[in-house]
Structure formats: C-alpha cells, structure tokens
C-alpha cells in the first residue's frame, strides 16, 4: 500500500526532472517542453510502454502532462480497432475530452473571477 | 569630432528631473526615497497595464516641469521611448502633452539616447526647452518580450526584472550651478552571438565596454576623471562581466563603477540578476545620480545606458541579440566654452 505512494512520487518526480532538464540544459522554451512531453507520452503509449508505467507508478504517471499524450494515442487506438481509420480521428478526444472540457470551464471561471496581478 | 564622439560647447543644462515608479518599486527599490511619485496600484488605477505605463511617463514629465515651474506650452520638443510595440505608451503620452514629439528607440539605452538628441537640438539653438526620458512597465513589457504573467514561467538566475518606472528631464540652455551635459558618445551595435533573452546582461556588457573605451579614447579621458561611471541595466551577472572586460582592456581599476540594474532592488535574489527596462536607467540616473550632482557629492559622472536590440520574433527565429550602449557625461560647475 505504502509502496505505491513511493513509486508514484519517484516516477512522477523523474518525469518532472526530465522537463526541468529540457528547460535548463536543452534551453527549450516552456511551450516546447510541454509539447515534447506530450509527444513522448503519445509515442510511449504507441509502443505499449505507458500502460505498464501507469500500473507501476499510478498517479506518478497519470498526473504529468505525458499522460495527456498517452490518452490521445490510447483513445485513437481503441476507436481505430472498432471503426477503422475514422476511429483515429474520433477516438483521440474521446478519452481526453474530460480534461480539455475541464480546462475550458475552469479557465472561464478563473477569467471571470480574477484579474492578473504582478508580484506586488 | 566624428565617429560617434560628440562635444557640447554650450553645455546644455538639465534644469530638473522627474521620476515615477510602481508599487513594487516603492516597497523594494533602494532608491524609492529619491523617486518623486510612487503609485499604490501597478496600473496607476487605470484599466490596462499600457494605460498605467502611459500615466507613469506623463506624471514624470509633469513632475519635472513643475519643479522647474515651466508650462507644457513652453516646451519645444518631447523625446522619449519605451519597449512596448510601436511605443504606444510614449506616443499616447505625447498626444496628451501636445508637445512636438520624436519617438526614440534604443531599447533600455533610450534614457541616454534621448538626452543626447535633446542636447544636440539645444546646442544647435533649435530649441529652448526639451523633455527627454524613457519608461517601462513590468507587466506590459514582460508580456511582450517573455511570457504573460499569468503563465507563471520559471526564470533563470541571470534573468532580470523589468522595472515599473519612468524618468524625464528638462533640458535647456546652460545655467551655471546646474548639472550640465559636456560631451557624449554614440555607441556601435555589438553582437557577441548571445541568444538567451534571459541573460541580457551578458549580451549587453560588451556593448557597454565598447562605448566606454571609445568615449575614453575619443574624449581623451580616463576612468579617474569621473566620480562614477554608471551603466544602465547590466544586472549583477552583466556588471561582473563588464568589470572583467575593463580589467582585460587595461583599465586600472573599476572601483568607481556602478550599475543601476544591479543596485535597483538592493541585490534581492527574488529579482534574479537585478533590474532592467527602459525605466531602470532613467529612474536611477534622474533621481539618485542627478540629486548627488546637485548636492555636489558628484562633480562629473558618465552615464552609460545599455540596450538589447531584439524583438520577440527575432530571438524566436534564432537570431542573436545585438546590443547598444550610449554614453553621456554630466558635470556640475564647469564653465561653458561659449
């Protein structure tokens, strides 16, 4: 029971270390770093490595942005099995729609309630 | 004279100065006591950051004018600039003031380039009274050159903090006992191949060194002729580099060197390598340095404002960051030659 907390902490932390290294060492911009991690997660799921990682590390693998790439591929592959090529297009956002919708809704609420402020 | 070397025989005087700054500067800047007007709100209680930016500049001009008891109608030229696209804060200030206006862009070196241009117009007897200055507003500039504040992106230790501040000076014909402009040097664009916009100090230091050495050679001066040689906004990392370059180029010592960007927030590490922005050099030159000249603590100073001439697009396309520095000598109690 306790071990899943430790593995998820370490795996999630390591994914963030990779992101930090991409910014500090490879000098990628935050946007490039984000995209690289999404693509990495997507590719890893394509070759079947991301699911085992989730089984091993739980939230350590599902919380970082790589998980979004994983979900895109996952949905595409699942729908493709059912509906063929068209499923690749319809499936991508099937699994991820909750995350995207949440981002839009909470973004809207945030924008309605708050104005950005400097560090004053 | 030639090759960027300018001498002002009539020694135009800086009759007054006005400096405004935002709430963070009020709390954190070591120069806050020397500033004329400080705001409680980062947008000066106006709807947008750019409106606040304009207000900073407008009020700095008004403070400078009221100190010299001059009306806006008496001013012949308004020379100023900032870092926002197409310099709308300066343009809109000029519209509100109604003074004949020339927008000046030398990035963060605009405080000095505008003073040099004003001094040239005064020297040529084309104007009696001129306003020169520059300004920056943290939120507006960060949004343009780096990331919007909402994005909350990480910064490197070499990064600098754009100040919310504006400075304006009233320049006119020589008046004995007033800080006066005796000579200046227009810098060349120097590009050492730096590409990191979060390390502008290192990109600008070679430009500052280039202008410093052409000023000293061109005017036959030494470092010791100045009570201080103060650069605009190299920040702690860039300033260290300038001192190393100076030693390398045979300048005996750098103990009278100062950097406005390094000093601005009192070396507080929450501001990384220190302050930057077109308002940084203007705020420090036109408050602390100007007041020390007035009090006689300084007799002769050299102001070297440094600017990074990049655009957000140019560095995203992988271009290097070309930089510039302009120098102006200000002294007190020197007799004009005409």
mmCIF file of N, CA and C in Angstrom, chain A residues 16 19-21 23-24 27-34 114-120, chain B residues 23-24 27 40 42-43 49 138-139 147 149-151 153-154 156 161 196 270-271 315:
data_model
loop_
_atom_site.group_PDB
_atom_site.id
_atom_site.type_symbol
_atom_site.label_atom_id
_atom_site.label_comp_id
_atom_site.label_asym_id
_atom_site.label_seq_id
_atom_site.Cartn_x
_atom_site.Cartn_y
_atom_site.Cartn_z
ATOM 1 N N UNK A 16 9.186 15.010 -14.083
ATOM 2 C CA UNK A 16 9.381 16.452 -13.917
ATOM 3 C C UNK A 16 10.853 16.838 -14.036
ATOM 4 N N UNK A 19 11.550 17.217 -17.602
ATOM 5 C CA UNK A 19 11.022 18.513 -18.056
ATOM 6 C C UNK A 19 11.937 19.659 -17.659
ATOM 7 N N UNK A 20 12.430 19.630 -16.405
ATOM 8 C CA UNK A 20 13.318 20.699 -15.926
ATOM 9 C C UNK A 20 14.627 20.712 -16.711
ATOM 10 N N UNK A 21 15.142 19.502 -17.017
ATOM 11 C CA UNK A 21 16.388 19.427 -17.788
ATOM 12 C C UNK A 21 16.179 19.951 -19.211
ATOM 13 N N UNK A 23 14.293 22.337 -20.038
ATOM 14 C CA UNK A 23 14.314 23.806 -19.978
ATOM 15 C C UNK A 23 15.693 24.341 -19.637
ATOM 16 N N UNK A 24 16.361 23.744 -18.627
ATOM 17 C CA UNK A 24 17.618 24.308 -18.123
ATOM 18 C C UNK A 24 18.825 23.929 -18.967
ATOM 19 N N UNK A 27 17.664 24.139 -22.999
ATOM 20 C CA UNK A 27 17.207 25.510 -23.243
ATOM 21 C C UNK A 27 15.926 25.554 -24.075
ATOM 22 N N UNK A 28 15.052 24.564 -23.917
ATOM 23 C CA UNK A 28 13.758 24.619 -24.599
ATOM 24 C C UNK A 28 12.877 25.648 -23.900
ATOM 25 N N UNK A 29 11.979 26.255 -24.655
ATOM 26 C CA UNK A 29 11.018 27.170 -24.029
ATOM 27 C C UNK A 29 9.983 26.315 -23.292
ATOM 28 N N UNK A 30 9.218 26.935 -22.350
ATOM 29 C CA UNK A 30 8.191 26.158 -21.657
ATOM 30 C C UNK A 30 7.211 25.493 -22.631
ATOM 31 N N UNK A 31 6.868 26.186 -23.725
ATOM 32 C CA UNK A 31 5.923 25.611 -24.688
ATOM 33 C C UNK A 31 6.515 24.391 -25.392
ATOM 34 N N UNK A 32 7.793 24.499 -25.769
ATOM 35 C CA UNK A 32 8.460 23.358 -26.412
ATOM 36 C C UNK A 32 8.564 22.172 -25.456
ATOM 37 N N UNK A 33 8.860 22.467 -24.195
ATOM 38 C CA UNK A 33 8.976 21.406 -23.186
ATOM 39 C C UNK A 33 7.652 20.668 -23.054
ATOM 40 N N UNK A 34 6.582 21.444 -22.952
ATOM 41 C CA UNK A 34 5.238 20.874 -22.821
ATOM 42 C C UNK A 34 4.928 19.951 -23.998
ATOM 43 N N UNK A 114 -11.122 36.582 -11.725
ATOM 44 C CA UNK A 114 -9.864 37.219 -11.331
ATOM 45 C C UNK A 114 -9.253 38.039 -12.458
ATOM 46 N N UNK A 115 -8.449 39.038 -12.059
ATOM 47 C CA UNK A 115 -7.627 39.784 -12.995
ATOM 48 C C UNK A 115 -6.181 39.465 -12.647
ATOM 49 N N UNK A 116 -5.339 39.344 -13.675
ATOM 50 C CA UNK A 116 -3.945 39.006 -13.393
ATOM 51 C C UNK A 116 -3.280 40.150 -12.644
ATOM 52 N N UNK A 117 -2.342 39.787 -11.800
ATOM 53 C CA UNK A 117 -1.648 40.787 -10.988
ATOM 54 C C UNK A 117 -0.169 40.501 -11.006
ATOM 55 N N UNK A 118 0.627 41.557 -10.895
ATOM 56 C CA UNK A 118 2.057 41.368 -10.774
ATOM 57 C C UNK A 118 2.390 40.952 -9.352
ATOM 58 N N UNK A 119 3.668 40.723 -9.132
ATOM 59 C CA UNK A 119 4.137 40.284 -7.821
ATOM 60 C C UNK A 119 4.328 41.518 -6.931
ATOM 61 N N UNK A 120 3.221 42.093 -6.466
ATOM 62 C CA UNK A 120 3.330 43.351 -5.709
ATOM 63 C C UNK A 120 3.128 43.083 -4.220
ATOM 64 N N UNK B 23 4.255 50.263 -7.412
ATOM 65 C CA UNK B 23 4.160 49.841 -6.012
ATOM 66 C C UNK B 23 5.257 48.876 -5.566
ATOM 67 N N UNK B 24 5.687 47.983 -6.463
ATOM 68 C CA UNK B 24 6.752 47.055 -6.085
ATOM 69 C C UNK B 24 8.055 47.819 -5.862
ATOM 70 N N UNK B 27 8.114 49.512 -2.556
ATOM 71 C CA UNK B 27 8.439 48.609 -1.448
ATOM 72 C C UNK B 27 9.877 48.132 -1.491
ATOM 73 N N UNK B 40 0.277 53.291 -5.683
ATOM 74 C CA UNK B 40 -0.148 52.141 -4.880
ATOM 75 C C UNK B 40 -0.598 50.998 -5.786
ATOM 76 N N UNK B 42 -0.331 48.942 -9.558
ATOM 77 C CA UNK B 42 0.640 48.720 -10.630
ATOM 78 C C UNK B 42 0.168 49.279 -11.972
ATOM 79 N N UNK B 43 -1.153 49.498 -12.114
ATOM 80 C CA UNK B 43 -1.662 50.107 -13.353
ATOM 81 C C UNK B 43 -2.067 51.566 -13.107
ATOM 82 N N UNK B 49 -2.494 47.696 -18.291
ATOM 83 C CA UNK B 49 -1.073 47.922 -17.988
ATOM 84 C C UNK B 49 -0.507 49.048 -18.853
ATOM 85 N N UNK B 138 6.400 46.845 -15.881
ATOM 86 C CA UNK B 138 6.738 45.423 -15.776
ATOM 87 C C UNK B 138 5.789 44.503 -16.548
ATOM 88 N N UNK B 139 4.498 44.584 -16.245
ATOM 89 C CA UNK B 139 3.546 43.632 -16.826
ATOM 90 C C UNK B 139 3.483 43.761 -18.347
ATOM 91 N N UNK B 147 6.982 36.125 -21.227
ATOM 92 C CA UNK B 147 5.702 35.424 -21.180
ATOM 93 C C UNK B 147 4.700 36.272 -20.418
ATOM 94 N N UNK B 149 2.263 37.297 -17.515
ATOM 95 C CA UNK B 149 2.430 36.996 -16.085
ATOM 96 C C UNK B 149 1.625 35.777 -15.669
ATOM 97 N N UNK B 150 0.417 35.632 -16.256
ATOM 98 C CA UNK B 150 -0.476 34.535 -15.887
ATOM 99 C C UNK B 150 0.178 33.175 -16.109
ATOM 100 N N UNK B 151 1.145 33.144 -17.026
ATOM 101 C CA UNK B 151 1.765 31.896 -17.400
ATOM 102 C C UNK B 151 2.656 31.354 -16.282
ATOM 103 N N UNK B 153 5.875 31.415 -15.659
ATOM 104 C CA UNK B 153 7.019 30.623 -16.099
ATOM 105 C C UNK B 153 8.234 30.809 -15.184
ATOM 106 N N UNK B 154 9.117 29.812 -15.188
ATOM 107 C CA UNK B 154 10.334 29.897 -14.377
ATOM 108 C C UNK B 154 11.347 30.829 -15.027
ATOM 109 N N UNK B 156 15.616 32.101 -15.091
ATOM 110 C CA UNK B 156 16.981 31.716 -14.734
ATOM 111 C C UNK B 156 17.579 32.757 -13.791
ATOM 112 N N UNK B 161 14.639 41.768 -14.005
ATOM 113 C CA UNK B 161 13.273 42.124 -13.692
ATOM 114 C C UNK B 161 12.969 43.503 -14.276
ATOM 115 N N UNK B 196 20.278 34.074 -25.578
ATOM 116 C CA UNK B 196 19.368 33.815 -24.464
ATOM 117 C C UNK B 196 18.759 35.109 -23.920
ATOM 118 N N UNK B 270 15.136 37.678 -5.091
ATOM 119 C CA UNK B 270 13.850 37.428 -5.758
ATOM 120 C C UNK B 270 13.763 38.159 -7.096
ATOM 121 N N UNK B 271 14.696 39.096 -7.323
ATOM 122 C CA UNK B 271 14.714 39.785 -8.617
ATOM 123 C C UNK B 271 15.842 39.248 -9.501
ATOM 124 N N UNK B 315 14.359 36.674 -31.665
ATOM 125 C CA UNK B 315 15.016 35.580 -30.942
ATOM 126 C C UNK B 315 14.279 34.265 -31.110
#
